[in-house]
Amino acid sequence: MTVTIISVLTAAIFILNIFLAAALVFLERRDASSTWAWLLVLFFVPIAGFFIYLLLGRKLRQKKLFKWEEGRKRIGIESLIAHQMNEIHDGTFPFQDVSTKDYSNLIYLHLRNNGALLTQNNHVKIFNDGREKFDALIRDIEQAQDHIHIQYYIFRLDQLGNRIMDALLAKAKEGVKVRLLYDDMGSRSLSKRHFKEFSAAGGEVETFFPSIMPIINPRLNYRNHRKIVVIDGKVGYIGGFNVGEEYLGLNRRFGYWRDTHLRLEGNALYPLQTRFILDWNQASARHDIEYDEAYFPPQPEEGSTSMQIVSSGPDEEWEQIKDGYLKLIHLAREYIYIQTPYFIPDASFYDALRIAALSGIDVRIMIPNKPDHPFVYWATYSYAGQMLRAGARVFIYDNGFLHTKMIVIDDEASTVGTANIDVRSFKLNFEVNAFIYDEKVSMELADLFRQDTELSSELTYEMYMARTRMIKSKESIARLLAPIL
């Protein structure tokens, strides 16, 4: 009898795997690499693979998740986008910096596919140290008069998180409207019960894609990886730092945490504010934000940096930030500097970077010297080693953990934000990046990259080829799973 039951269960699992495999191939229409990766998981670990697929493999329905039609209409976003597109297409757009015109095709791409307005009167301050960034953020919170909108993928109520919450609570008690949005998976240690005093003071808290189960969130994919702060519609933050003690370098495992974050002033606050409101209204069941002029105050015409705030996610048809990365690579004439914790490019990104290196462009890639996710690290190491053969230079950051997501080309254009170079950021997570067209800011970012090379060891092709069999084995397994990591 026992043998019969086992046989029936085995047959049922085998049949289920066949149906699931058929769905992958014929119904979901994934790209070939991710399809083969999931087929390997399903057939080599048939029981566990089924549950892994339920947690990680299901595609998000491409429906309109983010809605704020009244606000977009009041701001006139659609007409502004159309106006900018027409002027760029006709060659009549009034670029304040003539060098920005060289990137008009990239700007047009983001306008057409992402609705990312170009703003030209911005002031940018760069942070590459967590203590400096969060000290500045808390000072700005303490100066808030009308509202504070704060969104992080990871928000821990540790020493740093409590310090920020104390500042937010104080402002809420003063009557400032304070809204906090966090991702349920990135901040899985949090729940609404942690914010009783904050809510009682008038603060509002929402969770992105909260779990419908008490312990496990079945939506391990499709997380909101964005980090956005907007204060009074006048000061904004965007970049790679989350809220937690490790981002101050207080975690012994990682040591010093090297990241990049931007503090913004200027008209870029309008699209940044809009992005926050769209995310908030998606997460909120009862407290949707309605249009208010206080969220979009007049901006001083003091800054000179041009930029676009570009967002992407699995709800969209195109991979907007990845497309922007590719266009930057294609436009490079002299050099391409890349800093990323995860370098697992898809075929299009890898080929673009390989062709750039083979064309004589100075391609430099910097990755961490330690993993926060082992499979991801060995896949990263493998692809970085592969780039060496094309003539790229690879640097291993040795001064702690490198978490920066940055690309700089030719001292002229750059991008900083939340999107890594991997399938998860390109297709599965909700991300946001600032694309910057400014020599001063781009040169400052390039200088930071060069300073980081002094704290790094260079990986040569000879060193890579001399790696051990164990490392080669880890790389082989990680490469097979790369499309779904």
Coordinates of C-alpha atoms in Angstrom, one line a residue:
M1 CA 0.0 0.0 0.0
T2 CA 2.8 2.4 1.0
V3 CA 4.6 1.7 -2.3
T4 CA 1.4 2.4 -4.2
I5 CA 0.9 5.7 -2.5
I6 CA 4.5 6.7 -3.2
S7 CA 4.2 5.7 -6.8
V8 CA 1.0 7.7 -7.2
L9 CA 2.5 10.8 -5.6
T10 CA 5.6 10.5 -7.8
A11 CA 3.5 10.2 -10.9
A12 CA 1.4 13.2 -9.8
I13 CA 4.5 15.3 -9.2
F14 CA 5.9 14.3 -12.6
I15 CA 2.7 15.2 -14.4
L16 CA 2.4 18.5 -12.5
N17 CA 6.0 19.3 -13.5
I18 CA 5.1 18.6 -17.2
F19 CA 2.1 20.9 -17.0
L20 CA 4.1 23.6 -15.3
A21 CA 6.9 23.3 -17.8
A22 CA 4.3 23.5 -20.6
A23 CA 2.9 26.7 -19.1
L24 CA 6.4 28.2 -18.9
V25 CA 7.1 27.5 -22.5
F26 CA 3.7 28.1 -24.2
L27 CA 1.8 30.5 -21.9
E28 CA 4.1 32.8 -20.1
R29 CA 6.4 33.5 -23.1
R30 CA 9.5 34.1 -21.1
D31 CA 12.9 34.7 -22.8
A32 CA 14.7 31.4 -23.6
S33 CA 17.4 31.8 -20.9
S34 CA 15.0 32.1 -18.0
T35 CA 12.7 29.4 -19.4
W36 CA 15.6 26.9 -19.4
A37 CA 16.7 27.9 -15.9
W38 CA 13.2 27.3 -14.6
L39 CA 13.0 24.0 -16.4
L40 CA 16.3 22.9 -14.8
V41 CA 14.9 23.8 -11.4
L42 CA 11.6 22.0 -12.0
F43 CA 13.1 18.7 -13.3
F44 CA 16.1 18.4 -11.0
V45 CA 14.3 19.4 -7.8
P46 CA 10.7 18.5 -8.7
I47 CA 9.1 19.0 -5.3
A48 CA 11.1 21.9 -3.9
G49 CA 11.3 23.3 -7.4
F50 CA 7.5 23.6 -7.6
F51 CA 7.3 25.6 -4.4
I52 CA 10.3 27.7 -5.5
Y53 CA 8.4 28.5 -8.7
L54 CA 5.3 29.5 -6.7
L55 CA 7.4 31.9 -4.7
L56 CA 9.7 33.3 -7.4
G57 CA 8.6 32.2 -10.8
R58 CA 5.1 33.6 -11.3
K59 CA 4.9 36.6 -13.6
L60 CA 3.2 39.8 -12.6
R61 CA 0.1 40.6 -14.6
Q62 CA 1.0 43.7 -16.7
K63 CA -1.8 45.9 -15.5
K64 CA -1.8 49.5 -14.5
L65 CA -0.7 49.4 -10.8
F66 CA 0.1 53.0 -10.4
K67 CA -2.7 55.6 -10.9
W68 CA -2.9 59.3 -10.2
E69 CA -4.8 60.7 -13.1
E70 CA -6.2 63.8 -11.4
G71 CA -2.8 64.9 -10.2
R72 CA -1.1 64.2 -13.5
K73 CA -3.8 66.2 -15.2
R74 CA -3.4 69.1 -12.8
I75 CA 0.3 69.2 -13.3
G76 CA 0.0 68.8 -17.1
I77 CA 2.5 66.0 -17.3
E78 CA 1.3 64.6 -20.6
S79 CA 1.3 68.0 -22.4
L80 CA 4.8 68.8 -21.0
I81 CA 6.1 65.4 -22.2
A82 CA 4.6 65.9 -25.7
H83 CA 6.0 69.5 -25.8
Q84 CA 9.6 68.3 -24.9
M85 CA 9.4 65.4 -27.4
N86 CA 8.4 67.7 -30.2
E87 CA 11.1 70.3 -29.5
I88 CA 13.8 67.6 -29.2
H89 CA 12.6 66.0 -32.4
D90 CA 12.6 69.3 -34.2
G91 CA 16.0 70.4 -32.8
T92 CA 14.5 73.5 -31.1
F93 CA 14.7 72.4 -27.5
P94 CA 16.4 75.1 -25.4
F95 CA 19.2 73.2 -23.7
Q96 CA 20.8 75.3 -21.1
D97 CA 24.1 73.3 -21.5
V98 CA 25.1 72.7 -25.1
S99 CA 26.8 69.4 -24.2
T100 CA 23.4 68.0 -23.0
K101 CA 22.2 68.2 -26.7
D102 CA 24.6 65.3 -27.4
Y103 CA 22.3 63.1 -25.3
S104 CA 19.1 64.2 -26.9
N105 CA 18.4 60.7 -28.2
L106 CA 18.7 59.2 -24.7
I107 CA 16.5 62.0 -23.3
Y108 CA 13.9 61.4 -26.0
L109 CA 14.0 57.7 -25.3
H110 CA 13.1 58.3 -21.6
L111 CA 10.5 60.8 -22.5
R112 CA 8.7 58.5 -25.0
N113 CA 9.0 55.3 -23.1
N114 CA 8.9 56.4 -19.5
G115 CA 7.4 59.9 -19.5
A116 CA 10.5 61.1 -17.8
L117 CA 10.6 64.9 -18.0
L118 CA 13.9 66.7 -18.5
T119 CA 14.5 69.3 -15.8
Q120 CA 17.5 71.7 -16.1
N121 CA 17.6 73.9 -13.0
N122 CA 18.7 71.3 -10.4
H123 CA 21.3 71.3 -7.7
V124 CA 22.9 68.0 -6.8
K125 CA 24.9 67.0 -3.7
I126 CA 26.6 63.6 -3.8
F127 CA 26.9 61.4 -0.7
N128 CA 29.2 58.3 -0.7
D129 CA 29.2 57.8 3.1
G130 CA 26.2 56.7 5.1
R131 CA 26.8 58.8 8.2
E132 CA 27.0 62.0 6.1
K133 CA 23.9 61.1 4.1
F134 CA 21.7 60.3 7.1
D135 CA 23.0 63.3 9.1
A136 CA 21.9 65.5 6.2
L137 CA 18.6 63.7 5.8
I138 CA 17.7 64.1 9.5
R139 CA 18.7 67.8 9.4
D140 CA 16.3 68.3 6.4
I141 CA 13.6 66.3 8.2
E142 CA 14.0 68.6 11.2
Q143 CA 13.5 71.7 8.9
A144 CA 10.3 70.4 7.3
Q145 CA 7.3 72.7 7.4
D146 CA 4.5 71.0 5.4
H147 CA 5.1 67.4 4.5
I148 CA 7.7 64.5 4.6
H149 CA 7.4 61.6 2.1
I150 CA 9.8 58.9 2.8
Q151 CA 10.2 55.5 1.1
Y152 CA 12.8 52.7 1.5
Y153 CA 13.0 49.1 0.5
I154 CA 14.7 48.3 3.8
F155 CA 13.8 50.2 6.9
R156 CA 15.1 48.7 10.2
L157 CA 14.1 50.0 13.6
D158 CA 17.7 49.8 14.9
Q159 CA 19.9 52.6 16.1
L160 CA 19.6 54.5 12.8
G161 CA 16.0 53.7 12.1
N162 CA 14.9 54.8 15.6
R163 CA 16.8 58.0 15.2
I164 CA 14.9 58.7 11.9
M165 CA 11.6 57.7 13.5
D166 CA 12.2 60.0 16.4
A167 CA 12.7 62.9 14.0
L168 CA 9.6 61.9 12.0
L169 CA 7.5 61.5 15.1
A170 CA 8.5 65.0 16.3
K171 CA 7.5 66.5 13.0
A172 CA 4.2 64.6 13.0
K173 CA 3.4 66.0 16.5
E174 CA 4.1 69.5 15.1
G175 CA 1.4 69.0 12.5
V176 CA 3.7 68.2 9.5
K177 CA 2.1 65.6 7.3
V178 CA 4.5 62.6 7.4
R179 CA 4.1 59.5 5.3
L180 CA 6.3 56.4 5.4
L181 CA 6.2 53.7 2.8
Y182 CA 8.3 50.5 3.1
D183 CA 8.5 47.2 1.2
D184 CA 7.1 44.2 3.0
M185 CA 9.8 41.9 1.9
G186 CA 12.8 44.2 2.3
S187 CA 11.5 45.3 5.7
R188 CA 10.0 42.0 6.7
S189 CA 10.8 42.6 10.4
L190 CA 8.3 45.5 10.5
S191 CA 4.6 45.5 11.0
K192 CA 2.0 48.3 11.6
R193 CA 2.2 47.6 15.4
H194 CA 5.6 49.1 15.4
F195 CA 4.2 52.5 14.5
K196 CA 1.3 52.9 17.0
E197 CA 2.7 56.1 18.6
F198 CA 3.7 57.5 15.1
S199 CA 0.1 56.8 13.8
A200 CA -1.4 58.3 16.9
A201 CA 0.5 61.5 16.3
G202 CA -1.0 61.7 12.8
G203 CA 1.8 59.9 10.8
E204 CA 0.7 57.5 8.1
V205 CA 2.4 54.2 7.2
E206 CA 1.9 51.9 4.2
T207 CA 3.4 48.7 3.1
F208 CA 4.1 47.7 -0.5
F209 CA 2.7 44.3 -1.6
P210 CA 2.1 43.2 2.0
S211 CA 1.9 39.4 2.7
I212 CA -1.5 37.7 2.7
M213 CA 0.0 35.0 4.8
P214 CA 1.2 35.3 8.5
I215 CA 4.8 34.2 8.0
I216 CA 5.7 33.8 4.3
N217 CA 5.1 36.4 1.6
P218 CA 4.4 34.5 -1.6
R219 CA 5.5 37.5 -3.6
L220 CA 9.3 37.2 -3.2
N221 CA 9.6 38.9 -6.5
Y222 CA 8.2 42.2 -7.7
R223 CA 9.5 44.2 -4.7
N224 CA 9.6 47.9 -4.5
H225 CA 13.4 48.5 -4.4
R226 CA 13.1 52.3 -4.7
K227 CA 14.5 54.7 -2.1
I228 CA 12.9 58.2 -2.3
V229 CA 12.5 61.1 0.1
V230 CA 10.7 64.3 -0.6
I231 CA 10.5 67.1 2.0
D232 CA 8.2 70.0 1.4
G233 CA 8.5 69.5 -2.3
K234 CA 11.8 71.3 -2.1
V235 CA 14.4 68.7 -1.1
G236 CA 14.7 65.2 -2.3
Y237 CA 16.9 62.1 -1.9
I238 CA 17.5 59.2 -4.3
G239 CA 20.1 56.5 -4.4
G240 CA 21.3 53.2 -2.9
F241 CA 21.3 53.6 0.9
N242 CA 18.6 51.9 2.8
V243 CA 17.9 52.5 6.5
G244 CA 19.8 50.1 8.8
E245 CA 23.0 50.1 10.8
E246 CA 24.9 48.1 8.1
Y247 CA 24.6 51.2 5.9
L248 CA 26.6 53.1 8.5
G249 CA 29.3 50.4 8.4
L250 CA 28.3 48.9 11.8
N251 CA 27.8 45.3 10.5
R252 CA 31.0 43.3 11.1
R253 CA 30.3 41.0 8.2
F254 CA 30.3 43.8 5.7
G255 CA 32.5 46.4 7.3
Y256 CA 32.5 49.8 5.7
W257 CA 29.5 50.3 3.4
R258 CA 30.3 52.1 0.2
D259 CA 27.2 53.5 -1.5
T260 CA 26.1 56.5 -3.5
H261 CA 23.1 58.8 -2.8
L262 CA 22.0 62.1 -4.2
R263 CA 20.4 65.1 -2.5
L264 CA 18.3 67.1 -5.0
E265 CA 16.9 70.6 -5.2
G266 CA 15.1 72.0 -8.3
N267 CA 12.4 70.9 -10.7
A268 CA 13.5 67.3 -10.5
L269 CA 11.5 67.3 -7.3
Y270 CA 8.3 67.3 -9.4
P271 CA 8.8 63.9 -11.0
L272 CA 10.4 62.5 -7.8
Q273 CA 7.3 63.6 -5.8
T274 CA 5.0 62.2 -8.5
R275 CA 6.8 58.8 -8.3
F276 CA 6.4 58.7 -4.5
I277 CA 2.7 59.6 -4.8
L278 CA 2.1 56.9 -7.4
D279 CA 3.8 54.3 -5.2
W280 CA 1.9 55.5 -2.1
N281 CA -1.5 55.4 -3.7
Q282 CA -0.8 51.9 -5.0
A283 CA 0.0 50.7 -1.5
S284 CA -2.7 52.7 0.3
A285 CA -6.2 51.4 0.7
R286 CA -7.7 54.4 2.6
H287 CA -5.3 57.3 2.5
D288 CA -4.7 58.1 -1.1
I289 CA -2.8 61.4 -1.8
E290 CA -4.8 63.9 -3.7
Y291 CA -3.3 66.8 -5.6
D292 CA -2.2 69.7 -3.5
E293 CA -0.1 72.7 -4.7
A294 CA 2.0 72.3 -1.6
Y295 CA 3.5 69.1 -3.0
F296 CA 4.7 71.0 -6.1
P297 CA 5.9 74.4 -5.0
P298 CA 7.7 76.9 -7.3
Q299 CA 11.4 76.0 -7.5
P300 CA 14.3 78.5 -7.4
E301 CA 16.1 78.9 -10.7
E302 CA 19.5 78.4 -9.0
G303 CA 20.8 75.0 -10.1
S304 CA 22.3 74.2 -13.5
T305 CA 22.2 70.3 -13.6
S306 CA 20.0 68.6 -16.2
M307 CA 18.4 65.3 -15.3
Q308 CA 15.6 62.8 -15.7
I309 CA 14.0 60.7 -13.0
V310 CA 13.4 57.3 -14.7
S311 CA 11.5 54.5 -13.1
S312 CA 10.9 50.9 -14.2
G313 CA 9.1 47.8 -13.1
P314 CA 7.5 44.5 -14.1
D315 CA 4.2 46.2 -14.8
E316 CA 5.7 47.9 -17.8
E317 CA 6.2 46.6 -21.4
W318 CA 9.8 47.9 -21.7
E319 CA 12.8 47.7 -19.4
Q320 CA 13.3 51.5 -19.1
I321 CA 16.3 51.8 -16.9
K322 CA 18.2 49.0 -18.6
D323 CA 17.4 50.6 -22.0
G324 CA 18.9 53.8 -20.5
Y325 CA 22.0 52.0 -19.4
L326 CA 22.4 50.5 -22.9
K327 CA 22.0 53.9 -24.6
L328 CA 24.6 55.4 -22.3
I329 CA 27.0 52.6 -23.2
H330 CA 26.3 53.1 -27.0
L331 CA 26.9 56.9 -26.6
A332 CA 30.3 56.5 -24.8
R333 CA 33.3 57.7 -26.8
E334 CA 36.2 57.6 -24.3
Y335 CA 35.3 55.7 -21.1
I336 CA 32.6 53.8 -19.2
Y337 CA 32.9 53.4 -15.4
I338 CA 30.5 51.0 -13.7
Q339 CA 30.0 50.3 -10.0
T340 CA 27.6 47.6 -9.0
P341 CA 27.2 45.0 -6.3
Y342 CA 25.7 42.6 -8.8
F343 CA 27.0 42.2 -12.3
I344 CA 24.8 39.6 -14.0
P345 CA 24.1 41.2 -17.4
D346 CA 21.7 39.8 -19.8
A347 CA 22.8 39.2 -23.4
S348 CA 22.0 42.7 -24.6
F349 CA 23.9 44.4 -21.8
Y350 CA 26.9 42.1 -22.0
D351 CA 27.2 42.5 -25.8
A352 CA 26.9 46.3 -25.6
L353 CA 29.7 46.4 -23.0
R354 CA 31.8 43.8 -24.8
I355 CA 31.6 45.7 -28.1
A356 CA 32.5 49.0 -26.3
A357 CA 35.6 47.4 -24.8
L358 CA 36.6 45.8 -28.1
S359 CA 36.2 49.2 -29.8
G360 CA 38.9 50.6 -27.6
I361 CA 36.7 52.4 -25.1
D362 CA 38.1 52.4 -21.5
V363 CA 35.6 50.1 -19.8
R364 CA 36.1 49.7 -16.0
I365 CA 33.8 47.7 -13.8
M366 CA 34.0 47.7 -10.0
I367 CA 32.4 44.9 -7.9
P368 CA 32.5 43.9 -4.2
N369 CA 35.1 41.5 -2.7
K370 CA 32.6 39.7 -0.6
P371 CA 29.1 38.3 -1.2
D372 CA 25.8 39.2 0.5
H373 CA 24.2 36.6 -1.7
P374 CA 26.7 33.7 -2.6
F375 CA 25.1 32.6 -5.9
V376 CA 24.8 36.2 -7.1
Y377 CA 28.4 36.8 -6.2
W378 CA 29.8 33.9 -8.1
A379 CA 27.7 34.8 -11.1
T380 CA 29.0 38.3 -10.8
Y381 CA 32.6 37.1 -10.7
S382 CA 32.0 34.9 -13.7
Y383 CA 30.7 37.7 -15.9
A384 CA 33.3 40.1 -14.7
G385 CA 36.0 37.6 -15.6
Q386 CA 34.4 37.2 -19.0
M387 CA 34.6 41.0 -19.7
L388 CA 38.4 40.8 -19.1
R389 CA 38.9 38.9 -22.3
A390 CA 37.3 41.7 -24.2
G391 CA 39.7 44.2 -22.8
A392 CA 37.7 45.7 -19.9
R393 CA 39.3 46.3 -16.5
V394 CA 37.8 44.9 -13.4
F395 CA 38.4 46.2 -9.8
I396 CA 37.5 44.3 -6.6
Y397 CA 36.6 46.8 -3.9
D398 CA 38.4 45.8 -0.7
N399 CA 37.4 48.5 1.7
G400 CA 34.2 46.9 2.9
F401 CA 31.0 46.3 0.8
L402 CA 30.3 48.0 -2.5
H403 CA 26.6 48.7 -2.9
T404 CA 26.7 51.6 -5.4
K405 CA 24.6 51.5 -8.6
M406 CA 26.4 54.0 -10.8
I407 CA 27.5 54.4 -14.5
V408 CA 29.5 57.4 -15.7
I409 CA 30.6 58.1 -19.3
D410 CA 33.0 60.6 -20.8
D411 CA 32.9 63.1 -17.9
E412 CA 29.5 64.2 -19.3
A413 CA 26.6 61.9 -18.4
S414 CA 25.9 59.5 -15.5
T415 CA 23.2 57.7 -13.6
V416 CA 22.8 56.9 -10.0
G417 CA 19.9 55.1 -8.4
T418 CA 18.6 51.7 -7.2
A419 CA 18.9 49.5 -10.3
N420 CA 21.6 46.8 -10.2
I421 CA 22.9 45.2 -13.4
D422 CA 20.9 42.0 -13.2
V423 CA 17.6 40.5 -14.3
R424 CA 16.0 41.2 -10.9
S425 CA 16.5 45.0 -11.3
F426 CA 15.9 45.0 -15.1
K427 CA 12.6 42.9 -15.0
L428 CA 11.4 41.9 -11.5
N429 CA 11.8 44.9 -9.1
F430 CA 10.4 48.4 -9.1
E431 CA 13.4 50.7 -9.5
V432 CA 14.2 54.4 -9.9
N433 CA 17.3 56.1 -11.2
A434 CA 18.4 59.7 -11.8
F435 CA 20.0 60.1 -15.3
I436 CA 22.2 63.1 -15.1
Y437 CA 23.5 65.3 -18.0
D438 CA 26.1 67.5 -16.3
E439 CA 29.9 67.7 -16.6
K440 CA 30.5 68.8 -13.0
V441 CA 28.4 66.1 -11.4
S442 CA 29.6 63.4 -13.7
M443 CA 33.2 64.3 -13.2
E444 CA 32.7 64.3 -9.4
L445 CA 31.2 60.8 -9.7
A446 CA 34.1 59.7 -12.0
D447 CA 36.6 61.1 -9.4
L448 CA 34.9 59.0 -6.7
F449 CA 35.3 55.9 -8.9
R450 CA 39.0 56.6 -9.4
Q451 CA 39.5 57.1 -5.6
D452 CA 37.8 53.8 -5.0
T453 CA 40.2 52.1 -7.3
E454 CA 42.9 53.0 -4.8
L455 CA 41.0 51.0 -2.3
S456 CA 40.6 48.1 -4.7
S457 CA 42.6 45.3 -6.2
E458 CA 42.6 44.9 -10.0
L459 CA 41.6 41.5 -11.3
T460 CA 43.6 40.6 -14.4
Y461 CA 42.8 38.0 -17.0
E462 CA 45.7 35.9 -15.9
M463 CA 44.5 35.9 -12.3
Y464 CA 41.0 35.0 -13.3
M465 CA 42.2 32.1 -15.4
A466 CA 44.2 30.8 -12.5
R467 CA 41.1 30.4 -10.2
T468 CA 40.6 27.1 -8.5
R469 CA 38.3 24.3 -9.6
M470 CA 36.0 25.0 -6.7
I471 CA 35.5 28.6 -7.9
K472 CA 34.9 27.4 -11.4
S473 CA 32.3 24.9 -10.1
K474 CA 30.5 27.7 -8.1
E475 CA 30.6 29.9 -11.2
S476 CA 29.1 27.2 -13.4
I477 CA 26.2 26.6 -11.1
A478 CA 25.6 30.3 -10.6
R479 CA 25.6 31.0 -14.4
L480 CA 23.0 28.3 -14.9
L481 CA 20.7 30.0 -12.4
A482 CA 21.7 33.6 -13.4
P483 CA 18.4 34.3 -15.4
I484 CA 16.3 33.7 -12.2
L485 CA 18.7 35.0 -9.5

